[in-house]
Coordinates of N, CA, C and O in Angstrom, one line a residue:
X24 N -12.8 0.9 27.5 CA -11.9 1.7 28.3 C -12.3 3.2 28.2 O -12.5 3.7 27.1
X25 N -12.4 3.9 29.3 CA -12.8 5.3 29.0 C -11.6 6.3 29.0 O -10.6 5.9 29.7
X26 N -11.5 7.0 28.6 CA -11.0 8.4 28.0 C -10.2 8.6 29.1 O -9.0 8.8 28.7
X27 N -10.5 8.6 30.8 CA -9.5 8.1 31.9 C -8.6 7.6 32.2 O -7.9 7.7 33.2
X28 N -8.5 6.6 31.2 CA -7.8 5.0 30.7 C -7.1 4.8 29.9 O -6.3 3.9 30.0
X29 N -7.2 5.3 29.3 CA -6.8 5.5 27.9 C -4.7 5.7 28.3 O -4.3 6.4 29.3
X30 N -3.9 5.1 27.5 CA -2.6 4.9 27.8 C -2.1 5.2 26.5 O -2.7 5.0 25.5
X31 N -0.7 5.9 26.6 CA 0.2 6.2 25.2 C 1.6 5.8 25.5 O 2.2 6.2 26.5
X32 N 1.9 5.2 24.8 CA 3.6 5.3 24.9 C 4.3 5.9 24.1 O 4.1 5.9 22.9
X33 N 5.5 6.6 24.8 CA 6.5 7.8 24.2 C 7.2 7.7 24.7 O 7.2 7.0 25.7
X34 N 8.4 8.6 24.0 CA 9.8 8.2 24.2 C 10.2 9.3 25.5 O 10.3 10.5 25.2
X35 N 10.5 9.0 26.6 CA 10.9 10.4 28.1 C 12.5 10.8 26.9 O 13.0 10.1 25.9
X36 N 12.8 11.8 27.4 CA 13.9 12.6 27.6 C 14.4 13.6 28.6 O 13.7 14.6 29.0
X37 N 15.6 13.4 29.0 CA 16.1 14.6 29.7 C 16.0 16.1 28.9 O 16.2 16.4 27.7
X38 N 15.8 16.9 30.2 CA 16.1 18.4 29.1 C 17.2 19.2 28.2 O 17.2 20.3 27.6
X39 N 18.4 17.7 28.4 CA 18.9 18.4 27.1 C 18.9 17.2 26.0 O 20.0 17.2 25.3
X40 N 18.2 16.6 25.8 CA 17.6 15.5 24.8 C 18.1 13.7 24.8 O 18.0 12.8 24.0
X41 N 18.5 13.7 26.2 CA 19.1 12.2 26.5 C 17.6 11.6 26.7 O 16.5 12.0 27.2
X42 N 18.2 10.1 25.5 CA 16.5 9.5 26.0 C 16.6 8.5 26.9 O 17.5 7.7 27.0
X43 N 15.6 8.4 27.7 CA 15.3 8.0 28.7 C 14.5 6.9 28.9 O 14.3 6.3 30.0
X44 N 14.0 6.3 27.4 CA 13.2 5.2 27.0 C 11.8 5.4 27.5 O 11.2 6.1 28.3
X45 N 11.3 4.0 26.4 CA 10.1 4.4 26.4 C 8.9 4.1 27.6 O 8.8 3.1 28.3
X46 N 8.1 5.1 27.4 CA 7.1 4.5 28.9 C 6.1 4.4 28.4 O 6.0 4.7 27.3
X47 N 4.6 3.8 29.4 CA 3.6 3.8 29.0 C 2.8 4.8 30.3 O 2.7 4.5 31.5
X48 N 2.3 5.9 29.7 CA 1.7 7.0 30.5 C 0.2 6.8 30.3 O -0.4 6.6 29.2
X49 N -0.3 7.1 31.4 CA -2.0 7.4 31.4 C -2.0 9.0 30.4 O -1.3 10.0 30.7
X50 N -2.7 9.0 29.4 CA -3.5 10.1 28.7 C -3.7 11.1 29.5 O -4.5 10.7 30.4
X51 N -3.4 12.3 29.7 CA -3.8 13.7 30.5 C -5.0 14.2 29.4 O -5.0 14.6 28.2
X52 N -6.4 13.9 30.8 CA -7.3 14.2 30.4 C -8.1 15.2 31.6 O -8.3 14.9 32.8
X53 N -8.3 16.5 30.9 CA -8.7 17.5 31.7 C -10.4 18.1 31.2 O -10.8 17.8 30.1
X54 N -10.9 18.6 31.7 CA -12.5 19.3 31.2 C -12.2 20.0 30.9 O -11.1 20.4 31.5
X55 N -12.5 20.9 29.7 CA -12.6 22.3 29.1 C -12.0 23.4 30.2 O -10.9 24.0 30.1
X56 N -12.8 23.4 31.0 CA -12.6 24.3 32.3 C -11.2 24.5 33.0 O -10.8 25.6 33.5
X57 N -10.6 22.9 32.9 CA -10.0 22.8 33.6 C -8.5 23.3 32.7 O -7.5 23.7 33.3
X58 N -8.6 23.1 31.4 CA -7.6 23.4 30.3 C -7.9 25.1 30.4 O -7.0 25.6 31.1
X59 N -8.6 25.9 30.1 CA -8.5 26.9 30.4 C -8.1 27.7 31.3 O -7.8 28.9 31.1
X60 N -8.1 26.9 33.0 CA -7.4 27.7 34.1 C -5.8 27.5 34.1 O -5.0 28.1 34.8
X61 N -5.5 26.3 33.1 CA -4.0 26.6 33.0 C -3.6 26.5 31.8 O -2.8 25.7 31.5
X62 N -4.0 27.2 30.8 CA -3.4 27.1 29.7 C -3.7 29.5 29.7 O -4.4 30.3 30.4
X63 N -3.0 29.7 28.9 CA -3.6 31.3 28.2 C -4.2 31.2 27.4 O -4.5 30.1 26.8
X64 N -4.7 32.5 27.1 CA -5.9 32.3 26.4 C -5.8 31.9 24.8 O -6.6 31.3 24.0
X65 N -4.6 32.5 24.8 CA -4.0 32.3 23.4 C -3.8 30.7 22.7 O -4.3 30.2 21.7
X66 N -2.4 30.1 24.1 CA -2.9 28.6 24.3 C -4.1 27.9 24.0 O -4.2 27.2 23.0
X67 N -5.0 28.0 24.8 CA -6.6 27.4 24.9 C -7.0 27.9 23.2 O -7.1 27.1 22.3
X68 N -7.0 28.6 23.0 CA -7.8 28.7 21.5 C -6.6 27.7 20.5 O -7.1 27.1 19.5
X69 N -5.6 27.7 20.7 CA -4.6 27.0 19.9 C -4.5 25.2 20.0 O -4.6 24.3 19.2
X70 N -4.3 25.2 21.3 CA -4.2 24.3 21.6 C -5.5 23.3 21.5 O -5.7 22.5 20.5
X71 N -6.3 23.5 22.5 CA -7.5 22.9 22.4 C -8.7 23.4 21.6 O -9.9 23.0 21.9
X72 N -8.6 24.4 20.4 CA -9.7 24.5 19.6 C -9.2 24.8 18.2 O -9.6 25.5 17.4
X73 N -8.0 23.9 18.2 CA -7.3 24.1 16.9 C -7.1 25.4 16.0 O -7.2 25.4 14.8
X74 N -6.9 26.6 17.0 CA -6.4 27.5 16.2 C -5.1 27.8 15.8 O -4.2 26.9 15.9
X75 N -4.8 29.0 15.3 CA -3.6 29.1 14.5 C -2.5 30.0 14.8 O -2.0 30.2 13.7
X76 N -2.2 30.5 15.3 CA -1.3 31.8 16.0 C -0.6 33.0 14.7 O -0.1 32.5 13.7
X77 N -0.7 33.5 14.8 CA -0.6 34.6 13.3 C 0.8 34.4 12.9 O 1.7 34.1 13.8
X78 N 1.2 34.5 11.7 CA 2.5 34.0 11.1 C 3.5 35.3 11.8 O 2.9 36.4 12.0
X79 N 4.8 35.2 12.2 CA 5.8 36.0 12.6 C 5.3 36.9 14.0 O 5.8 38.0 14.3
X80 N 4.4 36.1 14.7 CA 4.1 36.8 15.8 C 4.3 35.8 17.6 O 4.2 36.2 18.8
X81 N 4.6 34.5 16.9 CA 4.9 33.7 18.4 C 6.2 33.5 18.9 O 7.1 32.8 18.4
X82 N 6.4 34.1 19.8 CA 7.5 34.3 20.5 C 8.7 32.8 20.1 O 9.8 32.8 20.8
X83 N 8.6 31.8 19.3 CA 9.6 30.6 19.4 C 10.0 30.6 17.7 O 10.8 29.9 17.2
X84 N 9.1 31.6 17.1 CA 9.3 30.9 15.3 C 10.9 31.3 15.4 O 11.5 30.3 15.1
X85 N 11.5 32.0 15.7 CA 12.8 32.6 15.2 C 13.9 32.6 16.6 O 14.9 33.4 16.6
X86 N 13.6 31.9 17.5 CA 14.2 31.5 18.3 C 15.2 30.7 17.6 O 14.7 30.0 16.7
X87 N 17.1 30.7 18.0 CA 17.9 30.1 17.7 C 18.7 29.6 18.4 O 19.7 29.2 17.9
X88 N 18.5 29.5 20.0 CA 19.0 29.2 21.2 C 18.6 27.3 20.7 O 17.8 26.6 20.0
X89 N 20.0 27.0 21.7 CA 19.9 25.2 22.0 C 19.3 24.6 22.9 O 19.5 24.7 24.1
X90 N 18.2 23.6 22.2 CA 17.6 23.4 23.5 C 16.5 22.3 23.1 O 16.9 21.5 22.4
X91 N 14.9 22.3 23.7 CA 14.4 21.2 23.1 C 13.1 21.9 23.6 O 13.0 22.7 24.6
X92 N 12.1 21.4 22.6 CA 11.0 22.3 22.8 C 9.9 20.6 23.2 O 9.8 19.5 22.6
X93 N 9.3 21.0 24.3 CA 8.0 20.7 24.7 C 6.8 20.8 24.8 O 6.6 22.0 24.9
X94 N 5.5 19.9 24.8 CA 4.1 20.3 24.9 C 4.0 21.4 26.2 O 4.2 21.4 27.4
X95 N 3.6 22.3 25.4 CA 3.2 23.1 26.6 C 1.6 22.9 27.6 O 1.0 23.7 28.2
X96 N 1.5 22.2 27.5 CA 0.2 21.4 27.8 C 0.7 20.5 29.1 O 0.4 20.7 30.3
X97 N 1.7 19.3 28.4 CA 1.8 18.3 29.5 C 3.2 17.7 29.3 O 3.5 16.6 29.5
X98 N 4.3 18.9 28.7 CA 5.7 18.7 29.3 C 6.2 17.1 28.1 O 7.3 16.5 28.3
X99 N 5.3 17.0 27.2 CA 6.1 15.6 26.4 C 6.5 16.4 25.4 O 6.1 17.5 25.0
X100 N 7.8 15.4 25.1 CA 9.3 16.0 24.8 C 8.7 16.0 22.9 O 8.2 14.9 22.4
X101 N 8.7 17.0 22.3 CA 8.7 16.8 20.9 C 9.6 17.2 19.9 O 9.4 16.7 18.7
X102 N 10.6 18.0 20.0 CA 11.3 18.6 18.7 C 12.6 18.8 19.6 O 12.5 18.9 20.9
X103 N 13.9 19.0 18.6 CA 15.4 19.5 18.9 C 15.5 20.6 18.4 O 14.6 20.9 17.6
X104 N 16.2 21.3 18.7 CA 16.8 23.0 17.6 C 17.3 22.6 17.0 O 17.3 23.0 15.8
X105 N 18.0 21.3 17.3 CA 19.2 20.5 16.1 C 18.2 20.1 14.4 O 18.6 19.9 13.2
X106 N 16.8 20.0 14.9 CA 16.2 19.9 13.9 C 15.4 21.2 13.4 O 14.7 21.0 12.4
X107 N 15.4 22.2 13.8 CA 14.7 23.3 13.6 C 15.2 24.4 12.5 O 16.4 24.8 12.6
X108 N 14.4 24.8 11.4 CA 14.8 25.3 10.4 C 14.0 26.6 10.1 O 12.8 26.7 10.5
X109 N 14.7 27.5 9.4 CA 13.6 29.0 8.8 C 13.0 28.7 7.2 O 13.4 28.8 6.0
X110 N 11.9 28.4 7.7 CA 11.0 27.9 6.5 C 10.3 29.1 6.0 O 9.6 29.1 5.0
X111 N 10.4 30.0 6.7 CA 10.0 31.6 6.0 C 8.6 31.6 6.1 O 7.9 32.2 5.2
X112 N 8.0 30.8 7.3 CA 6.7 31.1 7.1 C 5.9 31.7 8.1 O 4.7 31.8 8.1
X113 N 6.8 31.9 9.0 CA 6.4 32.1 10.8 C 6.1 31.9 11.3 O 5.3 32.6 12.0
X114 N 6.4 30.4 11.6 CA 6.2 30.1 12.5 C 7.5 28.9 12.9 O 8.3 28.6 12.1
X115 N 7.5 28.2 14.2 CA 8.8 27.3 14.1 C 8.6 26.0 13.5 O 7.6 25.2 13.8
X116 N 9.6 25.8 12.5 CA 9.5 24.6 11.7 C 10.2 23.7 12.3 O 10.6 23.8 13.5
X117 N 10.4 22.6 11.5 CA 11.5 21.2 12.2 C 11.1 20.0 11.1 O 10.1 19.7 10.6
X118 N 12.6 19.5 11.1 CA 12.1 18.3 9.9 C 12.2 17.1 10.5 O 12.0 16.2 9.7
X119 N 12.4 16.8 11.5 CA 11.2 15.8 12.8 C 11.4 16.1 13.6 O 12.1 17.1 14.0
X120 N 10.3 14.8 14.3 CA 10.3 15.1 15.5 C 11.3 14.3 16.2 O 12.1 13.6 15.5
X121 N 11.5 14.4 18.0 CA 12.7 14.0 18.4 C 12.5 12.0 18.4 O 13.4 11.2 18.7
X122 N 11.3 11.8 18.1 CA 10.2 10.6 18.4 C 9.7 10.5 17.7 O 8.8 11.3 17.8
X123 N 9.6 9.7 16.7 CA 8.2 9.3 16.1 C 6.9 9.2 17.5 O 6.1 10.2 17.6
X124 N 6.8 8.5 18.1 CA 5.7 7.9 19.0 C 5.2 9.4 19.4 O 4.1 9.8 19.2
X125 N 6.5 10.5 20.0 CA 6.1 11.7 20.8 C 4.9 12.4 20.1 O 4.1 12.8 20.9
X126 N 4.7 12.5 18.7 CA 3.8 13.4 17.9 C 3.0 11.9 17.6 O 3.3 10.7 17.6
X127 N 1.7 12.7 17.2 CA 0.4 11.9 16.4 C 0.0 12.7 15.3 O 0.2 13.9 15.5
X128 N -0.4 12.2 14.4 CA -1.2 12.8 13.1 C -2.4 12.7 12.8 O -2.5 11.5 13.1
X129 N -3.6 13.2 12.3 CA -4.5 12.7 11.4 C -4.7 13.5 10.6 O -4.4 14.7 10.6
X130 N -5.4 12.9 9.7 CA -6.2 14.5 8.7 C -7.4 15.2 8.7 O -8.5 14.7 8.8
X131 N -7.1 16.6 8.7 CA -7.6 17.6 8.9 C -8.1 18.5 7.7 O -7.3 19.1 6.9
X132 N -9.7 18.5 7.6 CA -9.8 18.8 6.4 C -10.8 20.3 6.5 O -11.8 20.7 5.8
X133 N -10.3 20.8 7.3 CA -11.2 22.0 7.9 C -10.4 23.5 6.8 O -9.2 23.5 6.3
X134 N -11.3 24.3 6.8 CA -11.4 25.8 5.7 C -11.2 24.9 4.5 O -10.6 25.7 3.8
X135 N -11.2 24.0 3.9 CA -11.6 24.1 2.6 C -10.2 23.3 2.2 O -9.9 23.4 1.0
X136 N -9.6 22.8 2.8 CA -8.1 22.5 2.5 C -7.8 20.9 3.4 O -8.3 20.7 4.5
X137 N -6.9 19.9 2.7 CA -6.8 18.6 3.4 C -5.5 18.6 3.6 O -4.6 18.3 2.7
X138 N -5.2 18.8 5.0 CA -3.8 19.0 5.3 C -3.5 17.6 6.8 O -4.5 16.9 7.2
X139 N -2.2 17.6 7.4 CA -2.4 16.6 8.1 C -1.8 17.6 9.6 O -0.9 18.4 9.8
X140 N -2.8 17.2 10.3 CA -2.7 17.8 11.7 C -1.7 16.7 12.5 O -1.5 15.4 12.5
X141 N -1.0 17.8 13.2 CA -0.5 17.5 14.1 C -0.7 17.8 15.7 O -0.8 18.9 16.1
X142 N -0.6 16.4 16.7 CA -0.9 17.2 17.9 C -0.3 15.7 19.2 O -0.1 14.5 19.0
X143 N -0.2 16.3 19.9 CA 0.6 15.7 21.3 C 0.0 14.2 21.6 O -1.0 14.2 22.3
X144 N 0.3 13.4 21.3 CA -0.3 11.9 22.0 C -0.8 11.7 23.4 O -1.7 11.0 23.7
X145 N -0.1 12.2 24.2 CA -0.1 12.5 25.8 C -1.3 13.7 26.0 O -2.0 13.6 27.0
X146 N -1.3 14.2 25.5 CA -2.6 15.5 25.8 C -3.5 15.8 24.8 O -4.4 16.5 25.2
X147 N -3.5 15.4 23.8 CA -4.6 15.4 22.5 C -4.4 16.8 22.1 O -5.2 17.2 21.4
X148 N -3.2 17.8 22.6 CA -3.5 19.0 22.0 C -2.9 19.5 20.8 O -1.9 19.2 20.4
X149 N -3.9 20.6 20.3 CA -3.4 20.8 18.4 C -1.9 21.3 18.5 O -1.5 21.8 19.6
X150 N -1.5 21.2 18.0 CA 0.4 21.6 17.9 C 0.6 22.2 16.9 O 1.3 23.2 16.9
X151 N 0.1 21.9 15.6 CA 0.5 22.5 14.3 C -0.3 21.6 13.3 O -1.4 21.1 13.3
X152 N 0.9 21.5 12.1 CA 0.8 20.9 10.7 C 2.1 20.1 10.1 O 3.2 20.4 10.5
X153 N 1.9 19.1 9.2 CA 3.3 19.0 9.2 C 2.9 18.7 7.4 O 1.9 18.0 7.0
X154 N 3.8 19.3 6.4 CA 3.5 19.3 5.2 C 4.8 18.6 4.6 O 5.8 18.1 5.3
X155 N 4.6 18.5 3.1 CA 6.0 17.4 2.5 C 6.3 18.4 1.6 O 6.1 18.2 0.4
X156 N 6.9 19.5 2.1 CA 8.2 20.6 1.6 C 9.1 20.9 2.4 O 9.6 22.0 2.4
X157 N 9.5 19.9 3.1 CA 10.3 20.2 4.1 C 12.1 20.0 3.6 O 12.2 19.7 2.4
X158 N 13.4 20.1 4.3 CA 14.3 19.9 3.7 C 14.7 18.9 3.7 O 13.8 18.2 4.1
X159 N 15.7 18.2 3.4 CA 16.2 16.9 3.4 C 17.2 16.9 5.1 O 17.9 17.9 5.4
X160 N 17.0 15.7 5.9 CA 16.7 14.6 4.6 C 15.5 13.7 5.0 O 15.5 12.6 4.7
X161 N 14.4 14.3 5.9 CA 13.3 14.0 5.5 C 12.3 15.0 4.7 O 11.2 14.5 4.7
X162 N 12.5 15.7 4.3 CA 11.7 16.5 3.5 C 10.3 17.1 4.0 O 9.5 17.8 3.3
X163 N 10.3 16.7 5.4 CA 9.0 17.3 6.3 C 8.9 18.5 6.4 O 10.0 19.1 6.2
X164 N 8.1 19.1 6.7 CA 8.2 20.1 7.5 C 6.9 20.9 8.6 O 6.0 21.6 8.2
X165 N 7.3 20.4 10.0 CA 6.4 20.2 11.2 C 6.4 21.7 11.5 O 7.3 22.3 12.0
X166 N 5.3 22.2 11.1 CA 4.8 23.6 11.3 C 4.0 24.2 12.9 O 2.9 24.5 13.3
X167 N 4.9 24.1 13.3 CA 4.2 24.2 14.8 C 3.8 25.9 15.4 O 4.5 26.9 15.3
X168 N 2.6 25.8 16.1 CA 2.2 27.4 16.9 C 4.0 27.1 17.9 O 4.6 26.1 18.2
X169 N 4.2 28.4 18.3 CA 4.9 28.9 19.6 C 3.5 28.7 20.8 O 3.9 28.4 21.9
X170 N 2.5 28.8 20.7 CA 1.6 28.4 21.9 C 2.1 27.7 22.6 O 2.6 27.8 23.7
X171 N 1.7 26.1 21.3 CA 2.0 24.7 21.7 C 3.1 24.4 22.3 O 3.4 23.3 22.6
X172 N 4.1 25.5 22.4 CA 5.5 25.0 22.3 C 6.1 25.2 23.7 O 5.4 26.0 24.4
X173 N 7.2 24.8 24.5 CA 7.4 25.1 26.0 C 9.2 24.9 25.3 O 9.6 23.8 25.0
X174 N 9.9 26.0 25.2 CA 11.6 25.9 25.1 C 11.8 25.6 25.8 O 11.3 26.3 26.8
X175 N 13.1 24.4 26.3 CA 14.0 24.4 27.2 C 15.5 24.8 27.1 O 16.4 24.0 26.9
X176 N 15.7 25.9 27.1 CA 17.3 25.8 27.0 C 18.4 25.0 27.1 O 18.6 24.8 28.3
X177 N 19.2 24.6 26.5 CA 20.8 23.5 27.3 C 21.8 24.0 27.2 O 22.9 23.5 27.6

């Protein structure tokens, strides 16, 4: 199957977090080029080249409005405010996601450190980190850029 083909299933939701059940979506797959003319630049380095957005500088870490945050990439639904916490690190935390299925993981063993990456199943893009100091009562804590992130208000 090629990279064109490639299918995920996740959980839809409305914008103020009704779920909508699950679908099976074609993978949004774009060229380099093509991620760059719609993403910023800030995005594009975050997103698709796994960078990191500087601690206390992304417009969503300290955001406390209600609402639900989305891939800014391709609009799949990943976190609540209802789950979102100040983990004092700056950036926006949350102790899950609204979906298991919505987020993917693997490990990431890049600068010298084995942490587990986090990023969008529907768009392959980097999102964050998710570490086990998180609060109860899962004890996660999903470290995400403001890049990756698209607030919706409710």
């Amino acid at each position: 199957m090629s990279k064109q083909e490639e299918t995920v299933s996740v959980m839809k939701f409305d914008d103020q977090g009704k779920p909508l059940g699950t679908v099976t979506l074609r993978k949004v797959v774009k060229t380099e080029e093509e991620w760059e003319q719609q993403l910023s630049q800030e995005q594009f380095c975050v997103m698709r080249q796994q960078g990191t957005e500087r601690a206390f500088t992304g417009e969503l870490y300290d955001n406390h409005e209600q609402g639900m945050y989305r891939c800014a990439s391709c609009g799949n639904a990943l976190f609540l405010s209802d789950t979102k916490f100040d983990s004092g690190t700056g950036w926006p935390s949350f102790y899950k996601p609204i979906a298991e299925e919505n987020v993917a993981t693997h490990a990431d063993s890049s600068y010298g450190m084995v942490r587990v990456e986090v990023h969008c199943p529907q768009c392959d893009a980097h999102l964050g980190h998710v570490f086990e100091d998180g609060p109860p009562p899962t004890g996660l804590r999903y470290c995400m850029n403001s890049a990756s992130l698209k607030f919706i208000k409710s």
